[in-house]
Amino acid sequence: MKKLLVTFLLTFTFSMLLAAQTSAEGYTTRLGGQDRFEVAVNVSKKGWSTSANVVLANYTAYADALAAAPLAYKLNGPILLTHAGKLTSVTKQEIIRLNAKSVTIVGGKASVSDQVITELRAMGISVNRISGQDRYDVANNIAKSIGKKDRVVVAYGLNFPDALAIAPYAARNGYPILLTNTNSMPDATKSIISQWGVNQTIVVGGTGSVSQNVFNSLPNAIRIDGKDRFAVASNIANRYYKSQSQAFVATGMNFADALTGSVLAAKRNNPILLTSSSIPAATKDSIINNGYQTFTILGGSASVSTSISNILGGPAVGQTIMIDPGHGGSDPGASGYGMLEKDIVLDVSKRVNARLYDSLAKVMMTRNSDTYPTLDERVQMAHSQGADLFVSIHVNAYSGSSPNGTETYYNTAYASADSKLLAEEIQKELVKAMGTNDRGVKQGSFYVIKYTKIPSVLVEIAFISNPEDAKKLANNTFRQRAADAIYKGIMNYYNKK
Ligand SMILES: [Zn+2]
């Protein structure tokens, strides 16, 4: 956001950045559009300057299209969407732009009518249709047109998230996606697996989607499951895309954007992670633990909200932050008004942790419970975990009851300028949020900030020995305010740095 502080002269440049739908930090690109047709077209524009081949599916018929990504990838063409009765006009324009020679329709006449074929042929394009009696049959026929493989993916046919989450991996590796019912596999699908001599099967989804019986009937099956669609998609990413730094993000509540985006994800060798109205915990964990830092968002803001794209493009992504709740265990720290410092600072630290986690930072705590790591152990933890930032949280005390207020310390031994900036930002936010006396930013020689070689601060939220401050420290609302302020100070620091 510091770009915003630059003068008016740069406003034009900044508007250009916004027009390209790239966040100020530059880590997030949205392939949006007014509707799923436009999203598919924008994915196509991003991925293909020209393409001889296009795969075309009905915009509502996910059943036909579930298995289409590996075919489109093999043909090195995008998946576009159409209405059933008529070739949708933005799609037609894109087919012209691509200079396509051939269109493969997935689905029967109810999905994509002969009228659409007539329109395409009138454009000089050759058309072939892959259809079938039902969705399983369509998937089998797509598999046959990809050609014989000794590995296949098997996914549940009556819902879309699992098949689409595996689509980039299946496509990239040339594995057809076959569909099954939960408790029985269609005979035609079984016979493809035996005729091809398939020797490894990747099953996507839990036993509620693909039963243990079906799983057991498959050659050398492995299962990628998860407690919900978000966890399944995350587990696919965790298994196959650990070494990537980029991911695609699509809504898990609708099939269209993930379907059309999956071929581009395959080309880039990136996973597709799923979100809903917020970022599910499994998706957050996958982003944090795999270290994804660059995101392609599929769909408009109605599918993946602006607040989600702001988080994905935010300054905490890719950062490792060590929170140090002071004292603990045998060391209670200061005490007053029936409270112990070690308890207050652990509670506030956990609240800071939660805010940073929601912003996709990797957060670690020197202690999560009432234990006492030595000061040197705390410093070593920060170093061995590769922390980028160290924030030690304390409350203050004095022998008399009158001293009160907030102060934040830094040390000049290492990362002095950054430590000072971090201290200033946290101090400013804390005083504002807590309504406490501003005792200022100070230099101090506390062990944990003197010896950590990264930007580090020690925060004294308020005085446990002062009646007014202590009242605030006892209050959950004020503890949350303190945590929010420390969080905000950290985010300000990243934005200004
Ligand atoms: Zn302390």
Coordinates of C-alpha atoms and ligand atoms in Angstrom, one line a residue, residues 327 341 394-395 460, ligand 1:
H327 CA 7.1 -16.0 30.9
E341 CA 1.1 -11.8 33.4
H394 CA 4.2 -8.8 27.9
V395 CA 2.4 -6.7 30.4
E460 CA 4.3 -4.1 27.1
Ligands
ZN1 ZN 7.0 -9.7 31.2

